[in-house]
Coordinates of C-alpha atoms in Angstrom, one line a residue:
X22 CA -23.0 -24.9 -11.9
X23 CA -24.3 -22.5 -8.1
X24 CA -22.6 -19.5 -7.0
X25 CA -20.7 -20.7 -4.0
X26 CA -19.0 -24.0 -6.5
X27 CA -18.1 -20.9 -8.9
X28 CA -17.0 -18.9 -5.6
X29 CA -14.5 -21.5 -4.4
X30 CA -12.7 -21.6 -8.1
X31 CA -12.4 -18.0 -8.4
X32 CA -10.3 -18.4 -4.7
X33 CA -8.7 -21.2 -6.1
X34 CA -7.4 -19.4 -9.3
X35 CA -6.5 -16.6 -7.8
X36 CA -4.2 -18.6 -5.1
X37 CA -3.2 -21.1 -8.0
X38 CA -1.7 -16.8 -9.2
X39 CA 0.0 -16.9 -6.0
X40 CA -1.3 -14.0 -5.1
X41 CA -0.4 -12.9 -1.4
X42 CA -2.7 -14.3 1.4
X43 CA -4.0 -10.5 2.2
X44 CA -5.4 -10.4 -1.8
X45 CA -7.0 -13.6 -1.1
X46 CA -8.4 -13.3 2.6
X47 CA -10.0 -9.7 1.3
X48 CA -11.7 -11.2 -1.7
X49 CA -13.3 -14.1 0.7
X50 CA -14.1 -11.0 3.1
X51 CA -15.8 -8.9 0.8
X52 CA -17.5 -11.1 -1.8
X53 CA -18.7 -14.0 0.7
X54 CA -21.5 -11.0 2.2
X55 CA -22.8 -10.9 -1.1
X56 CA -22.7 -14.7 -2.0
X57 CA -24.9 -15.0 1.3
X58 CA -27.1 -12.0 0.1
X59 CA -28.1 -14.0 -3.9
X60 CA -27.6 -17.3 -1.8
X61 CA -24.0 -20.2 -2.6
X62 CA -26.9 -22.4 -3.8
X63 CA -28.2 -20.3 -6.6
X64 CA -27.7 -21.8 -10.2
X65 CA -24.8 -18.9 -11.6
X66 CA -27.5 -18.9 -14.5
X67 CA -29.9 -17.3 -12.5
X68 CA -27.6 -14.5 -11.3
X69 CA -28.7 -11.3 -12.9
X70 CA -28.0 -7.5 -13.1
X71 CA -30.9 -6.7 -11.3
X72 CA -30.0 -8.7 -8.6
X73 CA -26.3 -7.7 -8.0
X74 CA -27.7 -4.0 -7.7
X75 CA -30.5 -5.4 -5.2
X76 CA -27.3 -6.5 -3.2
X77 CA -25.5 -3.1 -3.8
X78 CA -28.1 -1.3 -2.3
X79 CA -27.8 -2.8 0.8
X80 CA -24.4 -1.4 0.7
X81 CA -26.0 2.2 0.6
X82 CA -28.6 1.1 3.2
X83 CA -25.5 0.2 6.0
X84 CA -23.7 2.8 7.7
X85 CA -20.2 2.9 5.4
X86 CA -17.7 5.4 4.0
X87 CA -18.3 5.9 0.5
X88 CA -14.3 4.1 0.2
X89 CA -15.7 0.6 2.2
X90 CA -18.8 1.0 -0.4
X91 CA -16.5 1.2 -2.9
X92 CA -14.3 -1.6 -2.2
X93 CA -17.0 -3.9 -2.1
X94 CA -17.8 -3.1 -4.9
X95 CA -14.5 -3.1 -6.3
X96 CA -14.1 -7.1 -5.2
X97 CA -17.4 -8.2 -6.5
X98 CA -16.9 -6.6 -9.3
X99 CA -13.8 -8.3 -10.1
X100 CA -15.7 -12.0 -8.9
X101 CA -18.5 -10.8 -11.5
X102 CA -15.9 -10.3 -14.5
X103 CA -14.2 -13.9 -13.9
X104 CA -17.4 -15.3 -13.5
X105 CA -18.8 -13.6 -17.1
X106 CA -15.7 -14.9 -18.7
X107 CA -16.0 -18.6 -17.7
X108 CA -19.8 -19.0 -17.6
X109 CA -21.2 -16.2 -19.6
X110 CA -23.3 -14.7 -16.4
X111 CA -26.1 -12.3 -17.6
X112 CA -24.8 -9.4 -15.5
X113 CA -23.7 -6.0 -16.5
X114 CA -20.5 -4.9 -15.2
X115 CA -21.1 -1.3 -17.0
X116 CA -24.2 -0.5 -14.5
X117 CA -22.1 -1.4 -11.6
X118 CA -20.5 2.2 -11.2
X119 CA -18.3 3.0 -8.0
X120 CA -19.2 5.9 -5.7
X121 CA -17.1 8.6 -5.9
X122 CA -14.5 9.1 -3.1
X123 CA -13.2 12.2 -2.2
X124 CA -9.4 12.6 -3.1
X125 CA -7.1 13.5 -0.2
X126 CA -4.0 15.1 -0.9
X127 CA -0.9 12.9 1.5
X128 CA 0.5 15.2 4.2
X129 CA 4.7 15.8 2.6
X130 CA 6.5 16.3 6.2
X131 CA 9.2 18.4 6.0
X132 CA 12.8 18.4 6.7
X133 CA 11.7 19.2 10.8
X134 CA 8.9 16.5 10.6
X135 CA 11.7 13.9 9.4
X136 CA 14.1 15.1 12.2
X137 CA 11.2 14.9 14.7
X138 CA 10.0 11.9 13.5
X139 CA 13.5 10.1 14.4
X140 CA 14.4 11.6 17.4
X141 CA 10.8 10.3 18.8
X142 CA 11.9 6.3 17.6
X143 CA 12.9 5.1 21.1
X144 CA 13.0 2.0 23.1
X145 CA 14.0 0.0 25.9
X146 CA 17.1 -0.8 24.0
X147 CA 19.7 0.3 21.7
X148 CA 19.3 -2.5 19.2
X149 CA 15.3 -1.3 19.1
X150 CA 15.8 2.2 18.7
X151 CA 18.0 1.2 16.0
X152 CA 16.0 -1.2 14.2
X153 CA 12.4 1.2 14.0
X154 CA 15.0 3.8 13.0
X155 CA 16.4 1.3 10.2
X156 CA 12.6 0.9 9.3
X157 CA 10.8 4.2 9.6
X158 CA 14.4 5.3 7.2
X159 CA 13.2 2.2 4.4
X160 CA 9.8 3.2 4.6
X161 CA 10.4 7.1 3.9
X162 CA 13.7 7.1 2.0
X163 CA 13.2 3.6 -0.4
X164 CA 9.2 3.9 -0.3
X165 CA 9.0 0.1 1.1
X166 CA 5.1 -1.4 1.8
X167 CA 5.2 -2.9 5.9
X168 CA 5.2 -6.5 4.1
X169 CA 8.2 -5.6 1.8
X170 CA 9.9 -4.5 5.2
X171 CA 8.8 -7.7 7.1
X172 CA 9.7 -9.4 4.7
X173 CA 13.3 -8.3 3.5
X174 CA 16.1 -10.7 4.0
X175 CA 19.7 -9.9 4.5
X176 CA 21.1 -11.6 1.4
X177 CA 19.0 -9.2 -0.9
X178 CA 20.9 -6.0 0.8
X179 CA 23.0 -4.6 -1.5
X180 CA 24.8 -1.6 0.7
X181 CA 27.7 -1.4 -1.6
X182 CA 25.7 -1.0 -4.2
X183 CA 23.4 1.2 -2.7
X184 CA 20.3 -0.9 -3.7
X185 CA 18.3 -3.7 -1.8
X186 CA 15.6 -6.4 -3.9
X187 CA 12.5 -6.4 -1.6
X188 CA 9.7 -8.6 -2.8
X189 CA 5.8 -6.8 -3.5
X190 CA 2.6 -7.7 -4.5
X191 CA 1.6 -11.0 -6.4
X192 CA 5.4 -11.9 -4.6
X193 CA 7.0 -9.3 -7.8
X194 CA 10.7 -8.7 -7.5
X195 CA 12.0 -5.2 -7.5
X196 CA 15.1 -3.1 -7.2
X197 CA 14.9 -0.2 -4.9
X198 CA 16.9 3.3 -3.5
X199 CA 18.8 2.6 -0.8
X200 CA 20.8 5.7 -0.2
X201 CA 23.6 6.7 2.9
X202 CA 21.2 7.9 5.1
X203 CA 19.1 4.2 5.2
X204 CA 22.6 1.9 4.7
X205 CA 24.0 3.9 7.8
X206 CA 21.0 2.6 10.1
X207 CA 21.0 -0.9 8.5
X208 CA 24.3 -1.4 9.8
X209 CA 24.5 0.1 13.1
X210 CA 21.5 -2.2 13.8
X211 CA 23.3 -5.1 12.0
X212 CA 25.5 -4.0 14.1
X213 CA 23.9 -4.3 17.5
X214 CA 21.2 -6.9 17.0
X215 CA 21.6 -9.9 19.5
X216 CA 20.0 -12.0 16.8
X217 CA 21.5 -13.6 13.5
X218 CA 18.1 -13.9 11.4
X219 CA 18.0 -14.6 7.5
X220 CA 15.0 -11.9 7.4
X221 CA 16.3 -8.4 8.2
X222 CA 13.9 -7.0 10.7
X223 CA 13.3 -9.3 13.9
X224 CA 11.6 -8.8 17.5
X225 CA 12.9 -8.7 20.9
X226 CA 12.7 -12.9 20.9
X227 CA 14.9 -12.8 17.5
X228 CA 11.7 -13.9 15.7
X229 CA 10.8 -12.1 12.5
X230 CA 8.3 -9.0 13.0
X231 CA 4.8 -8.8 11.6
X232 CA 2.9 -5.8 9.8
X233 CA 1.0 -5.6 13.3
X234 CA 4.2 -5.0 15.0
X235 CA 5.0 -2.5 12.4
X236 CA 0.9 -1.0 12.9
X237 CA 1.9 -0.5 16.8
X238 CA 5.3 1.2 15.9
X239 CA 3.7 3.8 13.4
X240 CA 0.6 4.5 16.1
X241 CA 2.8 5.1 19.1
X242 CA 5.3 7.2 16.9
X243 CA 2.4 9.6 15.6
X244 CA 1.2 9.6 19.1
X245 CA 4.9 10.6 20.5
X246 CA 5.9 13.1 17.4
X247 CA 2.3 14.3 17.1
X248 CA 2.4 14.4 13.4
X249 CA 0.1 12.4 11.3
X250 CA 1.9 9.8 10.0
X251 CA 1.1 5.9 8.8
X252 CA 2.8 3.1 7.1
X253 CA 1.3 3.9 3.6
X254 CA 1.1 8.0 4.3
X255 CA 5.7 7.3 4.4
X256 CA 5.5 5.6 1.3
X257 CA 3.2 8.2 -0.3
X258 CA 6.3 10.2 1.0
X259 CA 8.8 9.3 -0.5
X260 CA 6.9 8.9 -4.5
X261 CA 6.3 12.5 -3.7
X262 CA 9.6 13.7 -2.8
X263 CA 11.0 11.4 -5.9
X264 CA 9.0 14.0 -8.1
X265 CA 10.2 17.5 -6.8
X266 CA 13.7 16.4 -6.5
X267 CA 13.6 15.7 -10.5
X268 CA 11.5 18.0 -10.8
X269 CA 13.6 21.2 -9.1
X270 CA 17.0 19.4 -10.0
X271 CA 16.2 19.0 -14.4
X272 CA 13.0 20.2 -14.8
X273 CA 11.6 16.7 -15.8
X274 CA 10.3 13.2 -13.9
X275 CA 10.0 9.8 -15.5
X276 CA 6.9 8.0 -14.0
X277 CA 8.0 4.9 -15.8
X278 CA 10.9 5.4 -13.9
X279 CA 9.1 5.8 -10.2
X280 CA 6.3 3.4 -10.9
X281 CA 9.6 0.4 -11.5
X282 CA 11.1 1.6 -8.1
X283 CA 7.5 1.8 -6.6
X284 CA 6.3 -1.3 -7.7
X285 CA 2.7 -0.6 -9.4
X286 CA 1.4 -2.2 -11.6
X287 CA -0.5 0.8 -14.0
X288 CA 1.6 4.0 -14.0
X289 CA -2.1 6.4 -13.9
X290 CA -1.9 5.1 -10.2
X291 CA 2.3 6.9 -10.2
X292 CA 1.0 9.4 -12.4
X293 CA -1.2 11.5 -9.3
X294 CA 2.1 11.9 -7.8
X295 CA 3.4 13.5 -10.2
X296 CA 1.0 15.8 -10.9
X297 CA 0.8 16.4 -7.1
X298 CA 4.8 17.3 -7.3
X299 CA 4.1 19.7 -9.8
X300 CA 1.7 21.2 -8.1
X301 CA 3.5 22.1 -5.1
X302 CA 6.2 22.9 -6.8
X303 CA 4.0 25.7 -8.9
X304 CA 2.4 26.9 -5.5
X305 CA 6.0 27.4 -4.0
X306 CA 7.5 29.4 -6.9
X307 CA 4.0 31.4 -7.3
X308 CA 4.0 35.1 -5.9
X309 CA 0.0 35.8 -5.5
X310 CA -1.5 38.9 -7.4
X311 CA -1.8 40.8 -4.5
X312 CA 1.1 40.6 -3.1
X313 CA 2.1 41.9 -6.0
X314 CA -0.5 44.8 -6.1
X315 CA -0.4 46.0 -2.1
X316 CA 3.0 45.7 -2.8
X317 CA 3.7 42.6 -0.6

């Protein structure tokens, strides 16, 4: 079998696993340059470690951020791991080391920041303003991803029971909390929205909104408010504030409960929010030794 045929089979397997279209698109985007480099007509048995490392070295010759290089390498490594399992290719995966990327702390919005954000959410019509406020509320108050917002359906919202069912990565469903503020925005938006639709969030002409709609809306809000926000950043805020509220209320936080709310595959992804929340609480409650020395 040649490399191109193996890659097409790899993509087919991903589709049969019902992975998100974006995930499949990313595999095609980040692995195709590698296949072009080694040659799609190359026999899989001739694909060795040196050839792979030679390609990776070309990534360092390009003006790419370490995070971008890591993204290329992560997708290539997944493809090679699959080929190793299926065709026993002579490639040592341990020699493919991803570059270390700097870990940035997510900005946690203050209460004043949050109020200011909602004040800045304005559109030419009242129903669009309320729609956008409901979207921001779901990302900040319930931790939804962009795609989870665009695919949310009215039949899966249970306001009286304080939860909604969303469809996340891998087409997996999970329950998320709503809260009274999120529920209020949703109810008011539905009351004044001029269209009926299966999906919750729709555009000016009555069709469901897209991820790009949310991107543009968040960018506009960022410019208007002067606050550095993003869709994923608001999701990070939800997770970190969940941990902070739990720790300050009960002194403990369950990573597995948060993992369920966030829809994370691995609890290690969730644990970083707990570490961040603990460091924030420790910093807030600690007194500088210099303050004690100088009696401040």
